[in-house]
Amino acid sequence: MSLNSPIFLKRSEENNSKFVETKQSQTTSIASEDPLQNLCLASQEVLQKAQQSGRSKCLKCGGSRMFYCYTCYVPVENVPIEQIPLVKLPLKIDIIKHPNETDGKSTAIHAKLLAPEFVNIYTYPCIPEYEEKDHEVALIFPGPQSISIKDISFHLQKRIQNNVRGKNDDPDKPPFKRKRTEEQQFCDLNDSKCKGTPLKKIIFIDSTWNQTNKIFTDERLQGLLQVELKTRKTCFWRHQKGKPDTFLSTIEAIYYFLVDYHTDILKEKYRGQYDNLLFFYSFMYQLIKNAKCSGDKETAKLTH
């Protein structure tokens, strides 16, 4: 039979189609088993060596820790700081931590370790004042008033315009002068200097989901633009019972927000610029996954 016969070509196309479907199915299966497999990460060899050697002391407080000190926000002695990646972020980040949140279980520390110049952690009730800057700050938290990331610029620009109108609403000015001032200010908001997003800082609440209400309802956070990550799913190993898988750990929320912000707001192709925010997280995820498979409870304990 000729290799160019219609029957052979049809079988060849069918086989190719089945092969593609099989590969796609395998890829989907692998991705679902390990959602962190395709990250562009720095070498984690330093963490592998540290995990094998066990706990080490913090050079600041002397405490015995695994990988990093969660009170001093620095790597421990057997994890040289020069081997830890530094991540440059497009925004400043404030993390408000619940006082009852266990420091050793918080993933917020990862952000401070990997992007120290961009991240600040506050323990409630210590919260910075945001009232005067509510036009350039957003709180990342789900709720009925939450908007999507792609709508941030629009809503912050509206706040700027409302603030400008409020400042220029002088009853002593003739109506035509007030109107002209507003129009001028509106034009200024739309000139080249104001294009893009006015967003400068994002806020995250670090606590169990059952503890978040106390911080979220604090008057100092009321009135801030609220943003929700609606399409991401957690792979956190301490999943909270009764909560949907869209409730992310703190470091996941930070990472996914920045990825979406990069593509939806900055309008740039994402090339893994923030992947190293998951440097510790992805290593612990794989470590715990392997420990569960092998029944190694001691290894799982080391990462907690």
GROMACS .gro file of C-alpha atoms in nm:
model
  304
    1MET     CA    1   0.000   0.000   0.000
    2SER     CA    2   0.131   0.341  -0.097
    3LEU     CA    3   0.231   0.568   0.193
    4ASN     CA    4   0.047   0.848   0.018
    5SER     CA    5  -0.282   0.664  -0.006
    6PRO     CA    6  -0.592   0.831   0.139
    7ILE     CA    7  -0.636   0.545   0.392
    8PHE     CA    8  -0.280   0.582   0.524
    9LEU     CA    9  -0.309   0.961   0.547
   10LYS     CA   10  -0.638   0.933   0.735
   11ARG     CA   11  -0.490   0.685   0.984
   12SER     CA   12  -0.183   0.906   1.023
   13GLU     CA   13  -0.400   1.211   1.100
   14GLU     CA   14  -0.606   1.008   1.350
   15ASN     CA   15  -0.290   0.883   1.524
   16ASN     CA   16  -0.145   1.234   1.539
   17SER     CA   17  -0.470   1.368   1.681
   18LYS     CA   18  -0.476   1.093   1.947
   19PHE     CA   19  -0.111   1.165   2.031
   20VAL     CA   20  -0.180   1.537   2.076
   21GLU     CA   21  -0.487   1.464   2.290
   22THR     CA   22  -0.286   1.220   2.503
   23LYS     CA   23  -0.002   1.472   2.552
   24GLN     CA   24  -0.248   1.748   2.639
   25SER     CA   25  -0.421   1.517   2.887
   26GLN     CA   26  -0.087   1.424   3.044
   27THR     CA   27   0.018   1.789   3.065
   28THR     CA   28  -0.313   1.886   3.225
   29SER     CA   29  -0.280   1.598   3.471
   30ILE     CA   30   0.076   1.695   3.566
   31ALA     CA   31  -0.021   2.062   3.601
   32SER     CA   32  -0.310   1.973   3.830
   33GLU     CA   33  -0.079   1.756   4.041
   34ASP     CA   34   0.192   2.023   4.058
   35PRO     CA   35   0.055   2.371   3.977
   36LEU     CA   36   0.392   2.530   4.059
   37GLN     CA   37   0.601   2.324   3.816
   38ASN     CA   38   0.648   2.587   3.543
   39LEU     CA   39   0.780   2.874   3.756
   40CYS     CA   40   1.099   3.056   3.658
   41LEU     CA   41   1.284   3.016   3.986
   42ALA     CA   42   1.637   3.072   4.109
   43SER     CA   43   1.828   2.758   4.209
   44GLN     CA   44   1.680   2.604   4.523
   45GLU     CA   45   1.992   2.404   4.595
   46VAL     CA   46   2.060   2.621   4.901
   47LEU     CA   47   1.722   2.517   5.044
   48GLN     CA   48   1.786   2.153   4.965
   49LYS     CA   49   2.113   2.162   5.158
   50ALA     CA   50   1.950   2.346   5.447
   51GLN     CA   51   1.667   2.094   5.463
   52GLN     CA   52   1.918   1.808   5.479
   53SER     CA   53   2.126   1.972   5.753
   54GLY     CA   54   1.820   2.066   5.963
   55ARG     CA   55   1.748   2.371   6.172
   56SER     CA   56   2.000   2.650   6.204
   57LYS     CA   57   2.027   2.961   6.419
   58CYS     CA   58   1.915   3.312   6.332
   59LEU     CA   59   2.213   3.546   6.325
   60LYS     CA   60   2.000   3.823   6.479
   61CYS     CA   61   1.805   3.664   6.763
   62GLY     CA   62   1.980   3.328   6.792
   63GLY     CA   63   1.656   3.133   6.754
   64SER     CA   64   1.655   2.787   6.599
   65ARG     CA   65   1.471   2.796   6.267
   66MET     CA   66   1.433   2.617   5.937
   67PHE     CA   67   1.531   2.824   5.627
   68TYR     CA   68   1.453   3.167   5.777
   69CYS     CA   69   1.368   3.346   6.098
   70TYR     CA   70   1.002   3.441   6.102
   71THR     CA   71   1.050   3.705   6.372
   72CYS     CA   72   1.357   3.883   6.229
   73TYR     CA   73   1.266   3.832   5.861
   74VAL     CA   74   1.615   3.708   5.762
   75PRO     CA   75   1.753   3.376   5.635
   76VAL     CA   76   1.919   3.154   5.897
   77GLU     CA   77   2.290   3.082   5.921
   78ASN     CA   78   2.298   2.785   5.680
   79VAL     CA   79   2.106   2.979   5.412
   80PRO     CA   80   2.349   3.248   5.283
   81ILE     CA   81   2.156   3.563   5.204
   82GLU     CA   82   2.343   3.612   4.875
   83GLN     CA   83   2.191   3.286   4.750
   84ILE     CA   84   1.837   3.409   4.810
   85PRO     CA   85   1.680   3.586   4.508
   86LEU     CA   86   1.566   3.947   4.533
   87VAL     CA   87   1.247   4.041   4.350
   88LYS     CA   88   1.175   4.389   4.219
   89LEU     CA   89   0.807   4.481   4.243
   90PRO     CA   90   0.606   4.748   4.056
   91LEU     CA   91   0.419   4.848   4.374
   92LYS     CA   92   0.471   4.885   4.747
   93ILE     CA   93   0.300   4.626   4.966
   94ASP     CA   94   0.167   4.657   5.321
   95ILE     CA   95   0.072   4.340   5.505
   96ILE     CA   96  -0.150   4.371   5.814
   97LYS     CA   97  -0.097   4.062   6.028
   98HIS     CA   98  -0.344   3.942   6.289
   99PRO     CA   99  -0.179   3.925   6.635
  100ASN     CA  100  -0.299   3.565   6.680
  101GLU     CA  101  -0.157   3.449   6.348
  102THR     CA  102   0.122   3.201   6.417
  103ASP     CA  103   0.443   3.357   6.286
  104GLY     CA  104   0.592   3.024   6.184
  105LYS     CA  105   0.291   2.942   5.967
  106SER     CA  106   0.261   3.277   5.791
  107THR     CA  107   0.363   3.294   5.425
  108ALA     CA  108   0.367   3.675   5.443
  109ILE     CA  109   0.728   3.652   5.564
  110HIS     CA  110   0.824   3.510   5.223
  111ALA     CA  111   0.737   3.841   5.060
  112LYS     CA  112   0.943   4.038   5.311
  113LEU     CA  113   1.242   3.806   5.264
  114LEU     CA  114   1.233   3.813   4.886
  115ALA     CA  115   1.130   4.177   4.825
  116PRO     CA  116   1.246   4.357   5.142
  117GLU     CA  117   1.256   4.704   4.985
  118PHE     CA  118   0.894   4.682   4.872
  119VAL     CA  119   0.719   4.502   5.158
  120ASN     CA  120   0.628   4.613   5.510
  121ILE     CA  121   0.455   4.395   5.770
  122TYR     CA  122   0.245   4.547   6.049
  123THR     CA  123   0.086   4.361   6.341
  124TYR     CA  124  -0.271   4.468   6.414
  125PRO     CA  125  -0.382   4.706   6.565
  126CYS     CA  126  -0.084   4.890   6.411
  127ILE     CA  127  -0.214   5.011   6.073
  128PRO     CA  128  -0.074   5.302   5.866
  129GLU     CA  129  -0.302   5.594   5.785
  130TYR     CA  130  -0.440   5.561   5.432
  131GLU     CA  131  -0.722   5.817   5.435
  132GLU     CA  132  -0.528   6.092   5.257
  133LYS     CA  133  -0.402   5.847   4.993
  134ASP     CA  134  -0.714   5.642   4.925
  135HIS     CA  135  -0.687   5.736   4.555
  136GLU     CA  136  -0.360   5.541   4.517
  137VAL     CA  137  -0.414   5.245   4.753
  138ALA     CA  138  -0.615   4.923   4.717
  139LEU     CA  139  -0.709   4.654   4.967
  140ILE     CA  140  -0.694   4.301   4.828
  141PHE     CA  141  -0.987   4.128   4.989
  142PRO     CA  142  -1.300   3.948   4.860
  143GLY     CA  143  -1.647   4.086   4.921
  144PRO     CA  144  -1.964   4.224   4.762
  145GLN     CA  145  -1.798   4.563   4.698
  146SER     CA  146  -1.486   4.413   4.540
  147ILE     CA  147  -1.384   4.490   4.184
  148SER     CA  148  -1.156   4.303   3.946
  149ILE     CA  149  -0.794   4.401   3.884
  150LYS     CA  150  -0.864   4.528   3.533
  151ASP     CA  151  -1.105   4.792   3.676
  152ILE     CA  152  -0.862   4.941   3.930
  153SER     CA  153  -0.742   5.231   3.715
  154PHE     CA  154  -1.095   5.341   3.630
  155HIS     CA  155  -1.210   5.349   3.992
  156LEU     CA  156  -0.897   5.523   4.124
  157GLN     CA  157  -0.921   5.788   3.851
  158LYS     CA  158  -1.281   5.851   3.955
  159ARG     CA  159  -1.163   5.905   4.312
  160ILE     CA  160  -0.903   6.155   4.193
  161GLN     CA  161  -1.162   6.345   3.992
  162ASN     CA  162  -1.406   6.350   4.284
  163ASN     CA  163  -1.132   6.478   4.515
  164VAL     CA  164  -1.042   6.752   4.268
  165ARG     CA  165  -1.405   6.859   4.230
  166GLY     CA  166  -1.447   6.864   4.606
  167LYS     CA  167  -1.144   7.090   4.654
  168ASN     CA  168  -1.256   7.331   4.384
  169ASP     CA  169  -1.619   7.351   4.486
  170ASP     CA  170  -1.591   7.713   4.605
  171PRO     CA  171  -1.939   7.867   4.642
  172ASP     CA  172  -1.793   8.219   4.619
  173LYS     CA  173  -1.669   8.160   4.265
  174PRO     CA  174  -1.900   8.246   3.973
  175PRO     CA  175  -2.057   7.928   3.823
  176PHE     CA  176  -1.876   7.962   3.489
  177LYS     CA  177  -1.537   7.987   3.668
  178ARG     CA  178  -1.610   7.680   3.881
  179LYS     CA  179  -1.708   7.486   3.569
  180ARG     CA  180  -1.394   7.596   3.385
  181THR     CA  181  -1.172   7.491   3.678
  182GLU     CA  182  -1.331   7.146   3.686
  183GLU     CA  183  -1.284   7.102   3.312
  184GLN     CA  184  -0.920   7.207   3.339
  185GLN     CA  185  -0.859   6.961   3.621
  186PHE     CA  186  -1.031   6.683   3.426
  187CYS     CA  187  -0.805   6.753   3.129
  188ASP     CA  188  -0.503   6.739   3.356
  189LEU     CA  189  -0.608   6.396   3.478
  190ASN     CA  190  -0.614   6.269   3.123
  191ASP     CA  191  -0.287   6.414   2.998
  192SER     CA  192   0.024   6.200   2.936
  193LYS     CA  193   0.139   6.228   3.296
  194CYS     CA  194  -0.174   6.061   3.427
  195LYS     CA  195  -0.203   5.777   3.180
  196GLY     CA  196  -0.191   5.429   3.332
  197THR     CA  197  -0.285   5.351   3.689
  198PRO     CA  198  -0.238   5.583   3.986
  199LEU     CA  199  -0.209   5.274   4.208
  200LYS     CA  200   0.103   5.291   4.425
  201LYS     CA  201   0.037   5.052   4.713
  202ILE     CA  202  -0.161   4.736   4.782
  203ILE     CA  203  -0.267   4.602   5.122
  204PHE     CA  204  -0.309   4.240   5.226
  205ILE     CA  205  -0.455   4.096   5.547
  206ASP     CA  206  -0.253   3.807   5.687
  207SER     CA  207  -0.462   3.584   5.911
  208THR     CA  208  -0.687   3.282   5.907
  209TRP     CA  209  -1.010   3.355   5.722
  210ASN     CA  210  -1.205   3.332   6.047
  211GLN     CA  211  -0.992   3.612   6.196
  212THR     CA  212  -1.000   3.854   5.905
  213ASN     CA  213  -1.323   4.031   5.999
  214LYS     CA  214  -1.166   4.211   6.295
  215ILE     CA  215  -0.903   4.372   6.071
  216PHE     CA  216  -1.121   4.419   5.764
  217THR     CA  217  -1.385   4.614   5.958
  218ASP     CA  218  -1.130   4.850   6.114
  219GLU     CA  219  -1.230   5.208   6.031
  220ARG     CA  220  -0.883   5.283   5.898
  221LEU     CA  221  -0.940   5.038   5.613
  222GLN     CA  222  -1.299   5.141   5.543
  223GLY     CA  223  -1.351   5.333   5.221
  224LEU     CA  224  -1.047   5.188   5.046
  225LEU     CA  225  -1.089   5.043   4.700
  226GLN     CA  226  -1.142   4.669   4.743
  227VAL     CA  227  -1.006   4.421   4.488
  228GLU     CA  228  -1.074   4.050   4.459
  229LEU     CA  229  -0.879   3.772   4.289
  230LYS     CA  230  -1.166   3.565   4.154
  231THR     CA  231  -1.004   3.317   3.918
  232ARG     CA  232  -0.710   3.176   4.116
  233LYS     CA  233  -0.707   2.858   4.322
  234THR     CA  234  -0.487   2.779   4.619
  235CYS     CA  235  -0.247   2.488   4.651
  236PHE     CA  236  -0.169   2.574   5.014
  237TRP     CA  237  -0.107   2.263   5.224
  238ARG     CA  238  -0.295   2.408   5.525
  239HIS     CA  239  -0.629   2.448   5.350
  240GLN     CA  240  -0.897   2.575   5.587
  241LYS     CA  241  -1.205   2.356   5.618
  242GLY     CA  242  -1.526   2.499   5.483
  243LYS     CA  243  -1.350   2.763   5.271
  244PRO     CA  244  -1.345   2.763   4.889
  245ASP     CA  245  -1.021   2.690   4.706
  246THR     CA  246  -1.020   3.050   4.578
  247PHE     CA  247  -0.919   3.163   4.930
  248LEU     CA  248  -0.546   3.200   4.881
  249SER     CA  249  -0.253   3.201   5.120
  250THR     CA  250  -0.095   3.546   5.159
  251ILE     CA  251   0.206   3.484   4.935
  252GLU     CA  252  -0.017   3.328   4.667
  253ALA     CA  253  -0.246   3.632   4.673
  254ILE     CA  254   0.051   3.869   4.640
  255TYR     CA  255   0.201   3.670   4.355
  256TYR     CA  256  -0.118   3.624   4.155
  257PHE     CA  257  -0.218   3.987   4.201
  258LEU     CA  258   0.116   4.106   4.061
  259VAL     CA  259   0.098   3.867   3.764
  260ASP     CA  260  -0.251   3.991   3.673
  261TYR     CA  261  -0.151   4.353   3.739
  262HIS     CA  262   0.144   4.312   3.501
  263THR     CA  263  -0.073   4.187   3.215
  264ASP     CA  264  -0.405   4.367   3.277
  265ILE     CA  265  -0.281   4.708   3.396
  266LEU     CA  266   0.078   4.747   3.277
  267LYS     CA  267  -0.020   4.574   2.952
  268GLU     CA  268   0.309   4.389   2.934
  269LYS     CA  269   0.379   4.024   2.860
  270TYR     CA  270   0.453   3.833   3.176
  271ARG     CA  271   0.791   3.660   3.164
  272GLY     CA  272   0.823   3.527   3.517
  273GLN     CA  273   0.939   3.854   3.677
  274TYR     CA  274   0.766   3.777   4.009
  275ASP     CA  275   0.798   3.397   4.014
  276ASN     CA  276   1.073   3.406   4.277
  277LEU     CA  277   0.816   3.534   4.527
  278LEU     CA  278   0.726   3.164   4.544
  279PHE     CA  279   1.090   3.060   4.599
  280PHE     CA  280   1.027   2.930   4.953
  281TYR     CA  281   0.661   2.845   4.899
  282SER     CA  282   0.714   2.616   4.599
  283PHE     CA  283   1.001   2.436   4.775
  284MET     CA  284   0.790   2.373   5.086
  285TYR     CA  285   0.497   2.265   4.870
  286GLN     CA  286   0.708   2.001   4.696
  287LEU     CA  287   0.874   1.896   5.022
  288ILE     CA  288   0.541   1.839   5.197
  289LYS     CA  289   0.394   1.669   4.892
  290ASN     CA  290   0.687   1.425   4.881
  291ALA     CA  291   0.671   1.372   5.257
  292LYS     CA  292   0.300   1.287   5.241
  293CYS     CA  293   0.363   1.039   4.962
  294SER     CA  294   0.642   0.868   5.157
  295GLY     CA  295   0.473   0.899   5.496
  296ASP     CA  296   0.765   1.103   5.630
  297LYS     CA  297   0.596   1.299   5.909
  298GLU     CA  298   0.922   1.445   6.040
  299THR     CA  299   1.002   1.617   5.710
  300ALA     CA  300   0.652   1.765   5.699
  301LYS     CA  301   0.697   1.899   6.053
  302LEU     CA  302   1.022   2.074   5.961
  303THR     CA  303   0.845   2.296   5.712
  304HIS     CA  304   0.576   2.412   5.955
   0.00000   0.00000   0.00000
